[in-house]
Short mmCIF file of C-alpha atoms in Angstrom, two decimals:
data_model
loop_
_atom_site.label_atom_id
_atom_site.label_comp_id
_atom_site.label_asym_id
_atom_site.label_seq_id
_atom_site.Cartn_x
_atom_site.Cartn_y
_atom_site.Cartn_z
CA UNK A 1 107.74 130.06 95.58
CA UNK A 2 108.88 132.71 98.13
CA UNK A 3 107.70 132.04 101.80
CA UNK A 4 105.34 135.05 103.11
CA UNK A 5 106.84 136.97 105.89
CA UNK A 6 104.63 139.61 108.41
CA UNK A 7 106.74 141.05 111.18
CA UNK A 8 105.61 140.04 114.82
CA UNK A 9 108.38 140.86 116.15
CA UNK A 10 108.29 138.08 119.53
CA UNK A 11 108.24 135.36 117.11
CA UNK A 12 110.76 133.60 114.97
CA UNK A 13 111.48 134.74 111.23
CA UNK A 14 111.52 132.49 108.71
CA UNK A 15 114.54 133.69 107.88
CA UNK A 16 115.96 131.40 110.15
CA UNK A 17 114.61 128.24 108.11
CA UNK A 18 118.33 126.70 106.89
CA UNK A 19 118.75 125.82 102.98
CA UNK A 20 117.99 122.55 102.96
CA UNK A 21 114.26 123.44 105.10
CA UNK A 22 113.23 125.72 102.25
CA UNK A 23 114.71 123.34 99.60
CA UNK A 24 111.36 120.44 101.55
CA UNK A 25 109.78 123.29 101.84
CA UNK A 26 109.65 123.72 97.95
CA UNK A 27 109.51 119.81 97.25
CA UNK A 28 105.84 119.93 99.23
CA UNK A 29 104.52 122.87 98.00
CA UNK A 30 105.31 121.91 93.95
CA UNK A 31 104.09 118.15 94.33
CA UNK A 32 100.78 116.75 95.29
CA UNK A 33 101.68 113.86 96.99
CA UNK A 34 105.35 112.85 98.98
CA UNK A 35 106.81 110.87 101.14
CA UNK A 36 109.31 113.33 103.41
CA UNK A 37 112.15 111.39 104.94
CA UNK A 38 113.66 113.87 108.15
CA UNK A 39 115.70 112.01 110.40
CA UNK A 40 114.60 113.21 114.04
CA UNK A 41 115.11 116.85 114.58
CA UNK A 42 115.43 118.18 110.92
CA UNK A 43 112.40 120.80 111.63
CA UNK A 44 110.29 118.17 109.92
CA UNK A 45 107.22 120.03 111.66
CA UNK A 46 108.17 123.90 110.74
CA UNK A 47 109.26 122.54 107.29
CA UNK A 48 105.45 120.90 106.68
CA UNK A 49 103.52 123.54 108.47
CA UNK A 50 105.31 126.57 106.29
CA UNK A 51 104.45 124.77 103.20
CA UNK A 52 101.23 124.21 104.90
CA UNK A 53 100.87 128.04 105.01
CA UNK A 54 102.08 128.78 101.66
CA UNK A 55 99.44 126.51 100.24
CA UNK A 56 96.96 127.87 102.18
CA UNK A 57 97.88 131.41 101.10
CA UNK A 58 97.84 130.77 97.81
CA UNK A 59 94.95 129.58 97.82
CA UNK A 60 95.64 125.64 96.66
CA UNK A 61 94.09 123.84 99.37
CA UNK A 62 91.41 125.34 101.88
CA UNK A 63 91.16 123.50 105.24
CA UNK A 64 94.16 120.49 105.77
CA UNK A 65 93.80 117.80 108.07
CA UNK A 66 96.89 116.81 109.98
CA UNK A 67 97.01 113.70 111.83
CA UNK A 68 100.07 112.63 114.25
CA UNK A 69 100.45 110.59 117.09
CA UNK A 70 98.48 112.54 119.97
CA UNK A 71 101.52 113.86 121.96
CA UNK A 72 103.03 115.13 119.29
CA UNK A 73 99.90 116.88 118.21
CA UNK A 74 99.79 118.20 121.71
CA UNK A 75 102.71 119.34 121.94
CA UNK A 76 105.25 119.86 118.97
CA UNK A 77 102.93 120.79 116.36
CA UNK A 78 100.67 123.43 118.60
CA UNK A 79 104.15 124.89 119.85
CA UNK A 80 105.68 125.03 116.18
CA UNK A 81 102.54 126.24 114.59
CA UNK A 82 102.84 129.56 117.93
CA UNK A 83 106.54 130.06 118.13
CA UNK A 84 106.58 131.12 114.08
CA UNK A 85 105.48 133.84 112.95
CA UNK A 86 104.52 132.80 109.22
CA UNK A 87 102.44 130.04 110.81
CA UNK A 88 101.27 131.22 113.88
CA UNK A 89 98.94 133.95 111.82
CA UNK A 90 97.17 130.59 110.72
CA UNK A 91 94.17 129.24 112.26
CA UNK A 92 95.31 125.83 113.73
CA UNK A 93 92.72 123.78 115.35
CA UNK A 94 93.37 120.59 118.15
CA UNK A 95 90.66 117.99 117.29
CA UNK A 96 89.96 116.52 120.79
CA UNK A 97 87.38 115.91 123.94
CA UNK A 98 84.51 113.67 123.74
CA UNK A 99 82.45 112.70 120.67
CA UNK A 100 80.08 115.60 120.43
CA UNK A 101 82.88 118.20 121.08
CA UNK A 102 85.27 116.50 118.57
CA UNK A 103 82.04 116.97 116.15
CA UNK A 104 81.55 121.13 117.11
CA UNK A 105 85.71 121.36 116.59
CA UNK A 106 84.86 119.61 113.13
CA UNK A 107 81.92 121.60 112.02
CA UNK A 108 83.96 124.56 112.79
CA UNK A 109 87.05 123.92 111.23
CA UNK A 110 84.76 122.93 108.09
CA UNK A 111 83.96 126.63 107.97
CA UNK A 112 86.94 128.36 107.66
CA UNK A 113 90.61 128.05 106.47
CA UNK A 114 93.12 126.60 108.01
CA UNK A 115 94.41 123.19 109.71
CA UNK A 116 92.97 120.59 111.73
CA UNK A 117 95.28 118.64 114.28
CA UNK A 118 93.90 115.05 114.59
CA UNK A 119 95.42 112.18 116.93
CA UNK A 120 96.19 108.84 114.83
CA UNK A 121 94.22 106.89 117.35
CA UNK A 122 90.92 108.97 115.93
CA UNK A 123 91.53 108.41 112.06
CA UNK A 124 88.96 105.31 112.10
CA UNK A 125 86.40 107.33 114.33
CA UNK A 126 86.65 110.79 111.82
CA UNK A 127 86.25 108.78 108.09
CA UNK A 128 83.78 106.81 109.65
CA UNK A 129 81.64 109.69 111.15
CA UNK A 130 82.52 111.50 108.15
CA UNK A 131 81.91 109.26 105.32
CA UNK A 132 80.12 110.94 102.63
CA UNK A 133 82.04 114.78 102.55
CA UNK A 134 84.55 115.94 105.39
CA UNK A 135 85.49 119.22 104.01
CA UNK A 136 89.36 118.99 103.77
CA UNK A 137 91.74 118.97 101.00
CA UNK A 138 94.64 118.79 102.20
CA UNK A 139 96.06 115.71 103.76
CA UNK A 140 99.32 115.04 105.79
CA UNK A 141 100.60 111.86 107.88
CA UNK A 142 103.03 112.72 110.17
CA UNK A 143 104.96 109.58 111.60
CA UNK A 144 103.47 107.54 108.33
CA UNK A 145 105.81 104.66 109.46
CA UNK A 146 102.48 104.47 111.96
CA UNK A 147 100.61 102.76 108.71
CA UNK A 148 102.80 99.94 108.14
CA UNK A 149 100.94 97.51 109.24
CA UNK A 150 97.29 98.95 107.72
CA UNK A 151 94.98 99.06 110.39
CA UNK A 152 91.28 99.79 110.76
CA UNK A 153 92.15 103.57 110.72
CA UNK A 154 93.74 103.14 107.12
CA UNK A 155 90.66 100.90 105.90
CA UNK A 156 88.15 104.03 106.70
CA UNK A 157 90.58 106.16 105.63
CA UNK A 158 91.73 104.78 102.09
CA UNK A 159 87.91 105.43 100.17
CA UNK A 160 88.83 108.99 100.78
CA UNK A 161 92.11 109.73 99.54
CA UNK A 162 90.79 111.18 96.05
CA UNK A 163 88.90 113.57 97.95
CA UNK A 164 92.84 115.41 98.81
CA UNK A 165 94.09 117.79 95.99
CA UNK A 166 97.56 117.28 98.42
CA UNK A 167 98.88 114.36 100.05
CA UNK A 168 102.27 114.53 102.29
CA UNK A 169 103.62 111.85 104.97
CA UNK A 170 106.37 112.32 106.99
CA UNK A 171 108.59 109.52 108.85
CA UNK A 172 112.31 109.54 109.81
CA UNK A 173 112.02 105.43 109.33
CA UNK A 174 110.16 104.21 106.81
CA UNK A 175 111.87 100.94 106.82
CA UNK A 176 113.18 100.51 110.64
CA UNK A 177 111.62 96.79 110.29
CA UNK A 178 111.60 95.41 106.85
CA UNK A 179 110.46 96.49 102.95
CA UNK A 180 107.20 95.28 103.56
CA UNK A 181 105.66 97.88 105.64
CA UNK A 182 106.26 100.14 102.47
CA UNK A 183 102.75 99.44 101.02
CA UNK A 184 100.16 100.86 103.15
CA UNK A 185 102.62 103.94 103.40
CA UNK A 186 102.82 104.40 99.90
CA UNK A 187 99.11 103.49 99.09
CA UNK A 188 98.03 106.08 101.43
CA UNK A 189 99.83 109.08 99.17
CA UNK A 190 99.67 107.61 95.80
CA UNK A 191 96.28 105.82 96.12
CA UNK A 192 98.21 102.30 94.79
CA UNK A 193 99.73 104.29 91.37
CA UNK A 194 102.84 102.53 92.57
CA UNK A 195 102.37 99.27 93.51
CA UNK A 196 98.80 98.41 93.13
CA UNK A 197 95.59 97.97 95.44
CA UNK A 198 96.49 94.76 97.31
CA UNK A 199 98.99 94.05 99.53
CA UNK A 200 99.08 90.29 98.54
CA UNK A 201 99.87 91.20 95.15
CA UNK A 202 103.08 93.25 96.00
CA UNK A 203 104.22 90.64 98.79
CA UNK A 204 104.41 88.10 95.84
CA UNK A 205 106.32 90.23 93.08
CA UNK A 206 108.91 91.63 95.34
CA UNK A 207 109.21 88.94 98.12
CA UNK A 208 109.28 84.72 99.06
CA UNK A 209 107.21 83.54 101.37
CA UNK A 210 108.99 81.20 103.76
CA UNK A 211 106.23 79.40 105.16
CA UNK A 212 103.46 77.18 103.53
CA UNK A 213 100.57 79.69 105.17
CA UNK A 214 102.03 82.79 103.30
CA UNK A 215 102.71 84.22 106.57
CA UNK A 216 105.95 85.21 106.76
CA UNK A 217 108.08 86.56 103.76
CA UNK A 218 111.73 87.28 102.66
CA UNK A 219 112.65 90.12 100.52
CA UNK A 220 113.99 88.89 97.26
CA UNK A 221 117.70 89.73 96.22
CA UNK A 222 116.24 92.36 93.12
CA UNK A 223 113.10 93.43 95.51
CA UNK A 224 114.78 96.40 97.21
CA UNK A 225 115.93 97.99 94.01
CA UNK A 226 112.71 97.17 92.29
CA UNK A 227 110.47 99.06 94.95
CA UNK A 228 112.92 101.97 95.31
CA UNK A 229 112.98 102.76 91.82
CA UNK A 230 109.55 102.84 91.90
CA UNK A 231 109.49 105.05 94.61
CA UNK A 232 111.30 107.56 92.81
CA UNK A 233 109.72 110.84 92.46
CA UNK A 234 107.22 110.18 95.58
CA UNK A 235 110.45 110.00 98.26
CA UNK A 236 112.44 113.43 99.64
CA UNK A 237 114.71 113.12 101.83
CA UNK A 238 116.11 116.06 103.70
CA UNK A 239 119.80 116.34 103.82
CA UNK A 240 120.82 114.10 107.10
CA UNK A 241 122.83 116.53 109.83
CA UNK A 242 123.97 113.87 112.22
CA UNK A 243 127.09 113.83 110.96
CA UNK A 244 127.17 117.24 112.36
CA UNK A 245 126.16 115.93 116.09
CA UNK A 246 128.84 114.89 119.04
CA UNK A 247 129.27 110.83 118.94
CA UNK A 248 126.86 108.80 119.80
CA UNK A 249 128.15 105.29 121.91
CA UNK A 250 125.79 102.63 121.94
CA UNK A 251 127.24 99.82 123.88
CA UNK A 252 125.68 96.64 125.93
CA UNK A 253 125.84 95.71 129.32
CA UNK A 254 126.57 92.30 130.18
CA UNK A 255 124.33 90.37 133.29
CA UNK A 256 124.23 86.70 134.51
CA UNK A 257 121.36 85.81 136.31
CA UNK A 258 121.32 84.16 139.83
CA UNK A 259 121.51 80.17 139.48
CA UNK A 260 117.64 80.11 141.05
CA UNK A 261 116.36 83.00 138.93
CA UNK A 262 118.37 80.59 135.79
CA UNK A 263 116.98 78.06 136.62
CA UNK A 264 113.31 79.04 136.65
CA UNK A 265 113.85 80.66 133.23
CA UNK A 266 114.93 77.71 131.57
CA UNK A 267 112.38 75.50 133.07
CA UNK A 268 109.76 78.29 131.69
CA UNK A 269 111.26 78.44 128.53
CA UNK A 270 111.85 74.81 128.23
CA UNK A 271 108.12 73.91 129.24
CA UNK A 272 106.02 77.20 128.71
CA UNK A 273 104.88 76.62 132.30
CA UNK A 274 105.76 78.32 135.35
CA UNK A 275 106.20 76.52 138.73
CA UNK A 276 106.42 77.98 141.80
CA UNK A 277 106.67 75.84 145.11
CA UNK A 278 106.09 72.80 142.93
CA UNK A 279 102.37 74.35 141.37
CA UNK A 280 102.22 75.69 138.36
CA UNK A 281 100.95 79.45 138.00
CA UNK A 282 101.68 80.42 134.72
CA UNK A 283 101.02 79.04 131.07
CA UNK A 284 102.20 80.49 128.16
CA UNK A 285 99.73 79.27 125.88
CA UNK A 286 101.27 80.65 122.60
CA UNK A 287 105.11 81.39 121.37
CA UNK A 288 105.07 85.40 121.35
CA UNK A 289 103.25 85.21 124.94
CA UNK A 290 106.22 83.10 125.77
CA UNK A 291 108.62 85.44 124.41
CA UNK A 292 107.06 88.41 126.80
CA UNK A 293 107.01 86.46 130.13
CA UNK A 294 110.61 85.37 129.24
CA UNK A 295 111.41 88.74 128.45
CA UNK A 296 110.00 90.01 132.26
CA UNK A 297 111.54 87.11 133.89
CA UNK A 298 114.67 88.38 132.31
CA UNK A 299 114.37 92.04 133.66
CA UNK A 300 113.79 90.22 137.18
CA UNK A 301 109.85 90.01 137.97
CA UNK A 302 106.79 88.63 136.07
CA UNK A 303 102.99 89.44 135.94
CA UNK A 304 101.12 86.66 137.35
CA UNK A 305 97.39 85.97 135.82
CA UNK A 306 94.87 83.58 137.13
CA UNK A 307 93.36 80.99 135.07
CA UNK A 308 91.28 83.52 133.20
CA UNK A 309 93.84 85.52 132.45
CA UNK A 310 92.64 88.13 135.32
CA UNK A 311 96.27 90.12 137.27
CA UNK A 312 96.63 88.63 140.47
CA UNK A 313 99.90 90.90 140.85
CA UNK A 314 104.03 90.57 140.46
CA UNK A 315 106.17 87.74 141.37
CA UNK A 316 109.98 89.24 141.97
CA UNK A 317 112.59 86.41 140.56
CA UNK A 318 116.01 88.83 140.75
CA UNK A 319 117.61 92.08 140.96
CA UNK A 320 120.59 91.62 138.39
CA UNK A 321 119.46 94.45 136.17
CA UNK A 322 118.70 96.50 139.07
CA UNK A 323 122.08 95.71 140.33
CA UNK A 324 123.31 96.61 137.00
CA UNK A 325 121.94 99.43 136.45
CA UNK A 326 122.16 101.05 139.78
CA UNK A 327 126.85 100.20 138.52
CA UNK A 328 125.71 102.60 135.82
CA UNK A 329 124.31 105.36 137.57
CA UNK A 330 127.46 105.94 139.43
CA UNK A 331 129.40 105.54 137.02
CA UNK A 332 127.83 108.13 134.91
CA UNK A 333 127.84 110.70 137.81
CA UNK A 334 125.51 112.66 135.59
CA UNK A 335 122.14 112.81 135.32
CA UNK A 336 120.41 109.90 133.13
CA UNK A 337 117.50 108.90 131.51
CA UNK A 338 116.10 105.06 132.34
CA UNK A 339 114.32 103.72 129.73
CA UNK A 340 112.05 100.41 131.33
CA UNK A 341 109.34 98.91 129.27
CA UNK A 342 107.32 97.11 131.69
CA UNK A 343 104.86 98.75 134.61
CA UNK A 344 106.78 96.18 137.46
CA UNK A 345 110.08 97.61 136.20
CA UNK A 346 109.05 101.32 136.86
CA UNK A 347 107.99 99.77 140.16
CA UNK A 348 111.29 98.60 141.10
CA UNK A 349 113.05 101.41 140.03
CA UNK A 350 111.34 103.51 141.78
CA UNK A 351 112.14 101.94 144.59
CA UNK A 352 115.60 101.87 143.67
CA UNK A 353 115.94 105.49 142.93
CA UNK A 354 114.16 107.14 145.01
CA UNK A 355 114.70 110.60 144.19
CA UNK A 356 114.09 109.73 140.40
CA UNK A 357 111.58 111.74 137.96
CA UNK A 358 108.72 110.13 135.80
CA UNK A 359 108.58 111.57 132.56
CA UNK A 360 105.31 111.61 132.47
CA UNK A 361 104.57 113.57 135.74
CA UNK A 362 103.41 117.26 135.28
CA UNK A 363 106.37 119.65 134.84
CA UNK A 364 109.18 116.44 133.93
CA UNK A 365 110.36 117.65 130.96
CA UNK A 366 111.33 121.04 131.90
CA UNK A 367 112.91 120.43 135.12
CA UNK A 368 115.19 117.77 133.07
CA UNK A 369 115.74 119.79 130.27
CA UNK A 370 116.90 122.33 133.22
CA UNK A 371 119.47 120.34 134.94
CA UNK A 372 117.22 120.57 138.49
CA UNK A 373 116.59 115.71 137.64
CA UNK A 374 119.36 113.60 138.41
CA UNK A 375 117.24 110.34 137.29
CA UNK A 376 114.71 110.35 134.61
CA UNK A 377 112.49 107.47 134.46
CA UNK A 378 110.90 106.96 130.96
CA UNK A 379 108.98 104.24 128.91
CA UNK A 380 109.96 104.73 124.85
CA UNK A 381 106.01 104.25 123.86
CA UNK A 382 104.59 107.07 125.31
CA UNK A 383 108.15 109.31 124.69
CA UNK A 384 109.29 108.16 121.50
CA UNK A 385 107.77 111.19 119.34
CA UNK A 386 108.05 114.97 120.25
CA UNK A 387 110.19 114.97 123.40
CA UNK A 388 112.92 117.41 123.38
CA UNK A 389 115.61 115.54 126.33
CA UNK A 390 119.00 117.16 125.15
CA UNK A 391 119.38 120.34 127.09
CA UNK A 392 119.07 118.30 130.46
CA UNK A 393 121.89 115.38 130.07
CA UNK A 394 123.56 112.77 127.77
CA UNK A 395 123.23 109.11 129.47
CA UNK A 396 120.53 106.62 128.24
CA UNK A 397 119.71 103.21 129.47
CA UNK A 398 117.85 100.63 128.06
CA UNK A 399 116.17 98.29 130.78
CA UNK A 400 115.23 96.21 128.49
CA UNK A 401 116.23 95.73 124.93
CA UNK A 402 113.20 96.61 123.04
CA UNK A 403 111.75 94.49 119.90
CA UNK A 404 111.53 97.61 117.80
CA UNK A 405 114.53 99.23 115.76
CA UNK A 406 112.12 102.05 114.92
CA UNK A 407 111.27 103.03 119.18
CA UNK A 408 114.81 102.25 119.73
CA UNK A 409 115.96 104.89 117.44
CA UNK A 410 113.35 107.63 118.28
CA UNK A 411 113.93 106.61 122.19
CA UNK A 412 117.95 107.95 121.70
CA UNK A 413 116.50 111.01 119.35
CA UNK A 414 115.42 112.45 122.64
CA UNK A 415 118.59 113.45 123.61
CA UNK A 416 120.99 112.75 120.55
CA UNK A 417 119.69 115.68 118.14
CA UNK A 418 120.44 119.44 117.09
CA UNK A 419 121.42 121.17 120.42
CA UNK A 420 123.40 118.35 122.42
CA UNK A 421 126.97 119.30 123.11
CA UNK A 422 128.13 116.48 123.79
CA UNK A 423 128.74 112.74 123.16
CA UNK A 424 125.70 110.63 123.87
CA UNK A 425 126.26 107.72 125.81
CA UNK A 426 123.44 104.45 125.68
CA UNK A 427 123.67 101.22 127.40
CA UNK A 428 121.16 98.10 126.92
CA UNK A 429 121.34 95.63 129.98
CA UNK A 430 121.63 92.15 128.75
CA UNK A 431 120.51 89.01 130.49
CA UNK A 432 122.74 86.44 129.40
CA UNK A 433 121.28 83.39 128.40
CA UNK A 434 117.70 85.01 127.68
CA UNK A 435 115.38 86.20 125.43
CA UNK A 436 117.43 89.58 125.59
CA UNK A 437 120.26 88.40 123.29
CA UNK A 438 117.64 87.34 120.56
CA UNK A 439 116.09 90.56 121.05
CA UNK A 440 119.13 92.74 120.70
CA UNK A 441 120.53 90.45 117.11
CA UNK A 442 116.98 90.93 115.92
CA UNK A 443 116.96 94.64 116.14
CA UNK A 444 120.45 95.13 114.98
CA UNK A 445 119.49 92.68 112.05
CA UNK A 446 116.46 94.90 110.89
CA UNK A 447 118.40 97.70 111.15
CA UNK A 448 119.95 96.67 107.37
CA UNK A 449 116.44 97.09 106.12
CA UNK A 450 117.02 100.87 106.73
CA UNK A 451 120.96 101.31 105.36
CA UNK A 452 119.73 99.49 102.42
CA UNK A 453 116.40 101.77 101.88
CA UNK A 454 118.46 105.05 102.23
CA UNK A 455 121.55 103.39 99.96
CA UNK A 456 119.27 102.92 96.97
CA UNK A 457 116.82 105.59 97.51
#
């Protein structure tokens, strides 16, 4: 296949697509259904939509549907699909707005070649509106890792996949939290060729549960090998470049809490209720609610509910991390992103940095990116996908450790990718004696779920 080139001469060539691009580039236009793996910022985007293209040209698929986490669709794959210009001669269409305007895109884009940009939060609302004939035959995932779990989108979704002549999905992490997330992600391009139409069915050949409820489950010592061989011929992964990137220093940062603030947190966690001034005012009625309150009281300040769960507003316990991360700041003396996880933390450090920038206010991104933010204030959930950080500095810090090895990873992609000059530095602040530490072993734990996907793959 040779990749179709017009001249407009303000846009980028193809040209410019490296090797290994035109090498994925060749892997999704020959096969009808794969699983991409692009660590972040391998052109993952101008790799699918030029295959994309060449399909289209050629006259193998007529209308695809594309469907990505909503920022991303927003942003990268509107700005990819413009800046090109073998794609940006290609009608692509944002699938947004109320109901009856999503419905006028659709009916449109039914009509006439070209792609369809859908956010992941609308795939149960378009197979269910659209359950008889949607008009597309072309399917790509981007993010697939979002599937994982299933969901109601997937259920809607999964009657339709023989409709696609193509199927593609694209993730950096397919297994950032364990082997078992691997079956709704491969059902969704193969249709179960590989391991079958039920998830209980492939939980019990490759895994153990370790509870009598069949909850919980423990890879088996042959299960990785097993699945991966079975995945062969479905996976591609494009050659990783990191290697080629400055060093990346991940380190943690140590914090004892007051003896009050201690104290309080081990009465919480010792009796799942909360006591202030000898009443109680919060009940944690379950253990992963627990977890979460623990997890504020940690960071200094907790959300306090009335007795039907209705926000009365924050209780403030300690300013350790504050303290601690006010130490890193300065000793930075460069500008650096803050990553906090809950609303009360943004609070606080707003109030601690007063001159600091919310990523998500109008015009954030650009003025970091141009060196004019000396604090940029950030929470990994709504920034994890299709933020471009690395122009603007090189210090990250975590808040609070976060749960997930896959948001973790994407959080430092922001600024540790193609186009940083220099050696990334992240810090997680630690409570000591807290929820924190179990945090922090879990994610580095999981993280062998990945080494061992990309070692046998």
């Amino acid at each position: 296949m040779s990749l179709k080139i017009k001249k407009l001469s303000t846009l980028l060539s193809p040209n410019l697509l490296t090797s290994d691009q035109i090498d994925a580039v060749n892997r999704l236009y020959q096969h009808d259904h794969t699983m991409m793996i692009a660590k972040m910022g391998a052109g993952k985007t101008v790799i699918s939509l030029t295959a994309i293209v060449d399909l289209l040209e050629d006259e193998i698929v007529d209308r695809v549907l594309v469907f990505a986490p909503l920022k991303v669709v927003r942003t990268v794959w509107r700005q990819e699909a413009e800046k090109w210009e073998h794609t940006a001669r290609v009608n692509v269409v944002l699938c947004e707005g109320t109901p009856a305007q999503r419905e006028k895109i659709v009916a449109k884009c039914q009509q006439q070649k070209g792609i369809m940009l859908v956010g992941l939060d609308l795939m149960q609302w378009f197979f269910q509106t659209y359950k008889k004939t949607h008009g597309f035959d072309g399917l790509l995932i981007d993010e697939l890792s979002k599937l994982k779990a299933g969901g109601k989108g997937f259920k809607k979704m999964r009657p339709h996949l023989k409709t696609f002549k193509w199927r593609a999905g694209l993730t950096g992490t397919p297994c950032s939290e364990d082997f078992e997330g691997l079956f709704y992600q491969t059902y969704a391009l193969d249709g179960g060729e590989r391991f079958g139409g039920r998830r209980d069915s492939y939980l019990k050949k490759y895994f153990t549960p370790t509870d009598y409820n069949e909850y919980n489950w423990e890879l088996r010592p042959e299960g990785a090998g097993l699945i991966t061989k079975l995945l062969e011929g479905l996976v591609y992964t494009v050659p990783d470049y990191r290697h080629e990137l400055p060093e990346l220093k991940i380190a943690s940062t140590l914090v004892g809490l007051p003896d009050s603030a201690q104290q309080v947190y081990d009465q919480f966690d010792k009796a799942s209720v909360l006591e202030l001034d000898g009443h109680p005012v919060q009940t944690a009625e379950n253990a992963a609610v627990l977890s979460g309150k623990l997890q504020q009281l940690a960071s200094g300040a907790l959300y306090i509910d009335d007795e039907f769960g209705e926000r009365l507003g924050v209780e403030v316990f300690h300013d350790a991390k504050i303290a601690a991360c006010d130490l890193l700041v300065r000793g930075f003396n460069e500008p650096v992103i803050i990553c906090y996880w809950f609303k009360h933390e943004l609070a606080r450090l707003e109030q601690a940095f007063p001159d600091a920038i919310n990523l998500n206010d109008e015009g954030a991104q650009e003025a970091w990116n141009e060196g004019r933010v000396n604090v940029l204030l950030m929470q990994p959930m709504s920034a994890s996908h299709g933020i471009q950080l690395q122009h603007g500095g090189r210090n990250m810090i975590f808040f609070t450790p976060i749960w997930s090895n896959d948001i973790v990873e994407q959080t430092i992609a922001r600024v540790w990718r193609q186009g940083q000059k220099r050696a990334v530095n992240v810090r997680e602040i630690v409570a000591l004696g807290t929820v924190d530490e179990v945090v922090v072993e879990r994610v580095n734990g999981k993280k062998r779920f990945d080494d061992l996907f990309h070692d046998l793959i």
